[in-house]
Tab-separated table of C-alpha atoms in Angstrom:
chain	number	residue	atom	x	y	z
A	44	UNK	CA	1.820	-0.938	-18.612
A	45	UNK	CA	-1.555	0.988	-19.402
A	46	UNK	CA	-3.553	-1.856	-17.880
A	47	UNK	CA	-7.046	-2.103	-18.784
A	48	UNK	CA	-7.943	-0.190	-22.129
A	49	UNK	CA	-11.647	0.043	-23.238
A	50	UNK	CA	-12.207	1.610	-27.331
A	51	UNK	CA	-14.183	3.796	-26.830
A	52	UNK	CA	-15.275	5.787	-24.632
A	53	UNK	CA	-19.184	6.863	-25.260
A	54	UNK	CA	-20.922	6.009	-27.837
A	55	UNK	CA	-25.106	6.546	-29.351
A	56	UNK	CA	-26.664	4.525	-31.001
A	57	UNK	CA	-30.122	3.619	-32.671
A	58	UNK	CA	-32.198	0.545	-32.319
A	59	UNK	CA	-31.188	-1.462	-34.114
A	60	UNK	CA	-27.599	-1.149	-35.291
A	61	UNK	CA	-24.486	-3.121	-34.599
A	62	UNK	CA	-21.757	-2.551	-32.589
A	63	UNK	CA	-18.095	-3.787	-30.815
A	64	UNK	CA	-17.094	-2.498	-27.766
A	65	UNK	CA	-13.131	-4.023	-27.427
A	66	UNK	CA	-11.479	-4.474	-25.048
A	67	UNK	CA	-6.912	-4.607	-24.706
A	68	UNK	CA	-5.025	-5.575	-21.969
A	69	UNK	CA	-0.924	-5.326	-21.599
A	70	UNK	CA	-0.778	-7.189	-18.861
A	71	UNK	CA	-0.674	-11.077	-20.357
A	72	UNK	CA	-4.278	-12.053	-18.168
A	73	UNK	CA	-5.461	-15.094	-18.768
A	74	UNK	CA	-8.806	-14.094	-17.761
A	75	UNK	CA	-11.248	-11.725	-19.044
A	76	UNK	CA	-14.811	-10.711	-18.602
A	77	UNK	CA	-17.047	-7.595	-19.480
A	78	UNK	CA	-19.405	-6.720	-16.770
A	79	UNK	CA	-22.006	-4.519	-17.321
A	80	UNK	CA	-23.504	-2.035	-14.606
A	81	UNK	CA	-27.016	-0.140	-14.291
A	82	UNK	CA	-28.244	2.203	-11.559
A	83	UNK	CA	-29.241	0.068	-8.636
A	84	UNK	CA	-28.248	-2.937	-9.199
A	85	UNK	CA	-24.216	-3.059	-8.927
A	86	UNK	CA	-21.868	-4.800	-11.793
A	87	UNK	CA	-23.641	-7.354	-13.512
A	88	UNK	CA	-21.675	-10.315	-16.050
A	89	UNK	CA	-22.736	-10.953	-18.521
A	90	UNK	CA	-19.359	-13.020	-20.656
A	91	UNK	CA	-16.034	-14.604	-19.861
A	92	UNK	CA	-12.823	-15.561	-21.123
A	93	UNK	CA	-10.876	-18.379	-19.242
A	94	UNK	CA	-8.012	-18.759	-22.798
A	95	UNK	CA	-7.459	-17.286	-26.403
A	96	UNK	CA	-9.922	-19.044	-28.540
A	97	UNK	CA	-12.175	-19.450	-25.176
A	98	UNK	CA	-15.899	-17.808	-24.444
A	99	UNK	CA	-18.781	-18.508	-22.383
A	100	UNK	CA	-21.724	-17.039	-20.561
A	101	UNK	CA	-21.659	-15.078	-17.770
A	102	UNK	CA	-25.710	-13.707	-15.514
A	103	UNK	CA	-27.025	-12.080	-18.639
A	104	UNK	CA	-25.310	-12.702	-21.890
A	105	UNK	CA	-28.621	-12.640	-24.049
A	106	UNK	CA	-27.882	-10.211	-26.804
A	107	UNK	CA	-24.031	-10.002	-26.556
A	108	UNK	CA	-21.620	-11.972	-28.298
A	109	UNK	CA	-17.886	-12.467	-27.488
A	110	UNK	CA	-14.853	-13.186	-29.514
A	111	UNK	CA	-11.781	-13.943	-27.547
A	112	UNK	CA	-8.956	-14.206	-30.397
A	113	UNK	CA	-6.519	-13.285	-29.094
A	114	UNK	CA	-4.918	-13.262	-25.965
A	115	UNK	CA	-4.732	-9.468	-25.457
A	116	UNK	CA	-8.246	-9.119	-26.502
A	117	UNK	CA	-11.845	-9.397	-25.788
A	118	UNK	CA	-14.458	-8.432	-28.164
A	119	UNK	CA	-17.963	-7.463	-27.242
A	120	UNK	CA	-20.522	-7.125	-30.180
A	121	UNK	CA	-24.244	-6.278	-29.755
A	122	UNK	CA	-25.948	-7.114	-33.326
A	123	UNK	CA	-28.907	-5.505	-33.392
A	124	UNK	CA	-28.929	-2.974	-30.075
A	125	UNK	CA	-31.896	-1.892	-28.184
A	126	UNK	CA	-32.991	0.907	-25.364
A	127	UNK	CA	-32.059	-1.907	-22.706
A	128	UNK	CA	-29.031	-1.592	-23.797
A	129	UNK	CA	-28.467	1.277	-22.687
A	130	UNK	CA	-25.312	0.583	-20.116
A	131	UNK	CA	-22.049	1.266	-18.818
A	132	UNK	CA	-20.310	-1.309	-19.878
A	133	UNK	CA	-16.169	-2.464	-18.217
A	134	UNK	CA	-14.152	-4.734	-18.743
A	135	UNK	CA	-11.232	-6.437	-16.216
A	136	UNK	CA	-8.540	-8.694	-16.146
A	137	UNK	CA	-6.431	-11.088	-13.924
A	138	UNK	CA	-4.051	-13.643	-13.576
A	139	UNK	CA	-4.007	-17.322	-11.443
A	140	UNK	CA	-3.034	-17.517	-8.310
A	141	UNK	CA	-2.535	-20.335	-7.037
A	142	UNK	CA	-5.416	-21.746	-7.156
A	143	UNK	CA	-7.505	-19.403	-9.145
A	144	UNK	CA	-7.704	-16.533	-10.204
A	145	UNK	CA	-7.163	-13.491	-8.497
A	146	UNK	CA	-8.600	-9.531	-8.181
A	147	UNK	CA	-9.401	-8.281	-11.050
A	148	UNK	CA	-8.601	-5.169	-13.026
A	149	UNK	CA	-11.016	-3.293	-14.399
A	150	UNK	CA	-10.643	0.036	-17.714
A	151	UNK	CA	-12.065	2.846	-17.821
A	152	UNK	CA	-15.828	1.625	-18.793
A	153	UNK	CA	-16.514	2.320	-22.015
A	154	UNK	CA	-20.847	4.560	-21.667
A	155	UNK	CA	-23.353	2.980	-24.483
A	156	UNK	CA	-26.923	4.634	-25.091
A	157	UNK	CA	-29.579	3.923	-26.805
A	158	UNK	CA	-32.245	5.014	-28.658
B	238	UNK	CA	-31.859	-13.919	-6.835
B	239	UNK	CA	-29.098	-11.566	-5.181
B	240	UNK	CA	-26.932	-13.378	-4.208
B	241	UNK	CA	-24.870	-9.923	-2.834
B	242	UNK	CA	-26.239	-7.291	-1.360
B	243	UNK	CA	-26.021	-4.308	0.462
B	244	UNK	CA	-28.778	-2.886	1.765
B	245	UNK	CA	-27.396	1.060	2.005
B	246	UNK	CA	-27.630	2.382	-1.031
B	247	UNK	CA	-25.122	5.394	0.338
B	248	UNK	CA	-23.699	6.822	3.808
B	249	UNK	CA	-22.049	9.990	4.649
B	250	UNK	CA	-19.894	10.705	7.803
B	251	UNK	CA	-17.604	13.292	8.822
B	252	UNK	CA	-13.660	13.392	8.897
B	253	UNK	CA	-11.941	12.106	10.811
B	254	UNK	CA	-14.668	9.530	12.127
B	255	UNK	CA	-15.056	5.895	10.863
B	256	UNK	CA	-17.082	4.505	8.021
B	257	UNK	CA	-18.845	1.060	7.698
B	258	UNK	CA	-20.219	-0.196	4.749
B	259	UNK	CA	-21.667	-4.097	4.898
B	260	UNK	CA	-22.147	-6.591	3.272
B	261	UNK	CA	-24.575	-9.596	3.600
B	262	UNK	CA	-24.790	-12.671	1.146
B	263	UNK	CA	-26.807	-16.231	0.938
B	264	UNK	CA	-24.690	-18.536	-0.857
B	265	UNK	CA	-22.324	-20.476	1.938
B	266	UNK	CA	-20.282	-21.341	-1.389
B	267	UNK	CA	-18.767	-18.104	-1.003
B	268	UNK	CA	-14.716	-18.770	0.071
B	269	UNK	CA	-13.107	-15.057	-1.179
B	270	UNK	CA	-14.556	-11.927	-0.643
B	271	UNK	CA	-13.221	-8.431	-2.202
B	272	UNK	CA	-14.330	-4.828	-1.722
B	273	UNK	CA	-13.898	-2.397	-4.463
B	274	UNK	CA	-13.770	1.837	-4.900
B	275	UNK	CA	-15.054	2.824	-8.021
B	276	UNK	CA	-15.311	7.036	-8.660
B	277	UNK	CA	-17.849	8.527	-11.467
B	278	UNK	CA	-15.943	8.098	-14.784
B	279	UNK	CA	-13.295	5.912	-13.734
B	280	UNK	CA	-13.390	1.756	-13.795
B	281	UNK	CA	-13.461	-0.210	-10.441
B	282	UNK	CA	-10.640	-0.898	-8.387
B	283	UNK	CA	-9.429	-3.943	-6.169
B	284	UNK	CA	-9.190	-2.637	-2.000
B	285	UNK	CA	-8.754	-5.414	-0.259
B	286	UNK	CA	-9.565	-8.634	0.613
B	287	UNK	CA	-10.165	-11.592	2.369
B	288	UNK	CA	-10.756	-15.517	1.918
B	289	UNK	CA	-12.970	-17.176	4.212
B	290	UNK	CA	-10.599	-18.782	5.763
B	291	UNK	CA	-9.990	-15.668	8.661
B	292	UNK	CA	-12.427	-13.728	10.545
B	293	UNK	CA	-10.587	-10.566	9.694
B	294	UNK	CA	-8.633	-8.564	7.368
B	295	UNK	CA	-6.149	-5.010	7.919
B	296	UNK	CA	-3.993	-2.643	4.509
B	297	UNK	CA	-3.747	0.557	7.069
B	298	UNK	CA	-7.028	2.361	6.841
B	299	UNK	CA	-9.138	0.050	5.826
B	300	UNK	CA	-10.346	-3.738	7.393
B	301	UNK	CA	-12.407	-6.172	6.592
B	302	UNK	CA	-14.198	-8.316	8.599
B	303	UNK	CA	-15.986	-11.811	7.748
B	304	UNK	CA	-18.856	-13.057	9.566
B	305	UNK	CA	-19.782	-16.995	8.036
B	306	UNK	CA	-21.976	-17.719	10.830
B	307	UNK	CA	-24.261	-14.280	9.463
B	308	UNK	CA	-23.066	-14.909	6.316
B	309	UNK	CA	-22.178	-11.177	6.244
B	310	UNK	CA	-18.379	-8.966	6.260
B	311	UNK	CA	-18.103	-4.983	6.774
B	312	UNK	CA	-15.269	-2.770	5.405
B	313	UNK	CA	-14.384	-0.111	7.768
B	314	UNK	CA	-12.672	2.819	6.902
B	315	UNK	CA	-10.483	4.688	9.888
B	316	UNK	CA	-10.267	7.659	9.579
B	317	UNK	CA	-11.783	8.275	7.208
B	318	UNK	CA	-10.901	11.069	4.648
B	319	UNK	CA	-12.508	13.523	1.209
B	320	UNK	CA	-10.565	11.314	-0.787
B	321	UNK	CA	-12.432	8.506	-0.200
B	322	UNK	CA	-15.949	9.106	-1.307
B	323	UNK	CA	-16.712	7.630	-3.621
B	324	UNK	CA	-18.822	3.433	-4.783
B	325	UNK	CA	-18.377	0.758	-2.819
B	326	UNK	CA	-18.481	-2.236	-4.761
B	327	UNK	CA	-17.989	-5.608	-2.097
B	328	UNK	CA	-18.338	-9.032	-4.998
B	329	UNK	CA	-17.995	-12.713	-4.036
B	330	UNK	CA	-16.408	-15.560	-5.232
B	331	UNK	CA	-15.709	-19.237	-5.222
B	332	UNK	CA	-12.154	-19.213	-4.482
B	333	UNK	CA	-10.194	-22.666	-5.650
B	334	UNK	CA	-8.891	-24.863	-9.033
B	335	UNK	CA	-12.129	-25.140	-11.362
B	336	UNK	CA	-12.528	-21.058	-10.468
B	337	UNK	CA	-13.310	-18.824	-13.565
B	338	UNK	CA	-13.061	-15.537	-11.730
B	339	UNK	CA	-16.361	-15.136	-12.021
B	340	UNK	CA	-17.229	-12.138	-9.193
B	341	UNK	CA	-20.548	-11.827	-7.734
B	342	UNK	CA	-21.170	-8.269	-7.304
B	343	UNK	CA	-23.412	-6.298	-4.476
B	344	UNK	CA	-25.571	-3.281	-5.750
B	345	UNK	CA	-22.680	-1.426	-3.807
B	346	UNK	CA	-23.163	2.089	-1.500
B	347	UNK	CA	-22.141	5.807	-2.033
B	348	UNK	CA	-19.870	6.761	0.930
B	349	UNK	CA	-19.780	11.181	1.576
B	350	UNK	CA	-17.199	11.819	3.434
B	351	UNK	CA	-17.533	15.558	4.876
B	352	UNK	CA	-14.552	17.517	5.614
C-alpha cells in the first residue's frame, strides 16, 4: 500500500498562473481533506469531501477549488495563484468507524511557492 | 478565533526525562482529541487519541490526559528519546453520526530531545 500520495512534491508558480495538485489514496477511504500549513498557524482545512462526487468548504477555501470525481482521487486547483498561497499543502484521508470518521492519514505534502 | 491553542512553540528536554506538551481548547462541543507528530519534509502521522468520556489514554511511552473542566489536554512522553524530536500537533473534533471528520489543529510545538 502506498497510502496517501501527492503530486507534485514541489512547485514554483508566478502570480496569476494556475495549477492542480493531485492527491491519491489506495486505502478505499471515504473521506478526503486538503490542508495548508503556514508557520505559526498549524494546519488549516481548505476543502474536504465525504465521498465520491461531493465536496465542501473548510476554514480557508477562498482562491481554491476541488473535485472528487473518483473515490481514490482528490484534486485541489488554484485558478489564479497569489503570493499569499505560498504554503505547504497536505492531503489526508480517513475511513468511517462507528459514530464517525477515525484518524486521518496524511500525504507527504506539496511545497508551493508563488512569486 | 483559535479554537485549539498550543501556547508553547518549542520545548527542549534531556534524553530519558519526561516531555509534557500542552494544548487548550475553547469549544465545549469538541469530544475527541488527537495528537499528531510531524518530522521535517513529511506529513503528520497519528500518535494517540482520547475521547471525552475518558480522562487518560496510554500507548507505550505516550500518555494523553484530558481535563474537560479546564478544557485542557496534555501529552506525556516518558522516557523521551532523540527520535521523538519533531513537531507535535494537537487536534480536536466532534465525534458523531453527522461528523465530517474535520479536525481543528493547534499551532504545533517543536520538541527537541537532547542526547
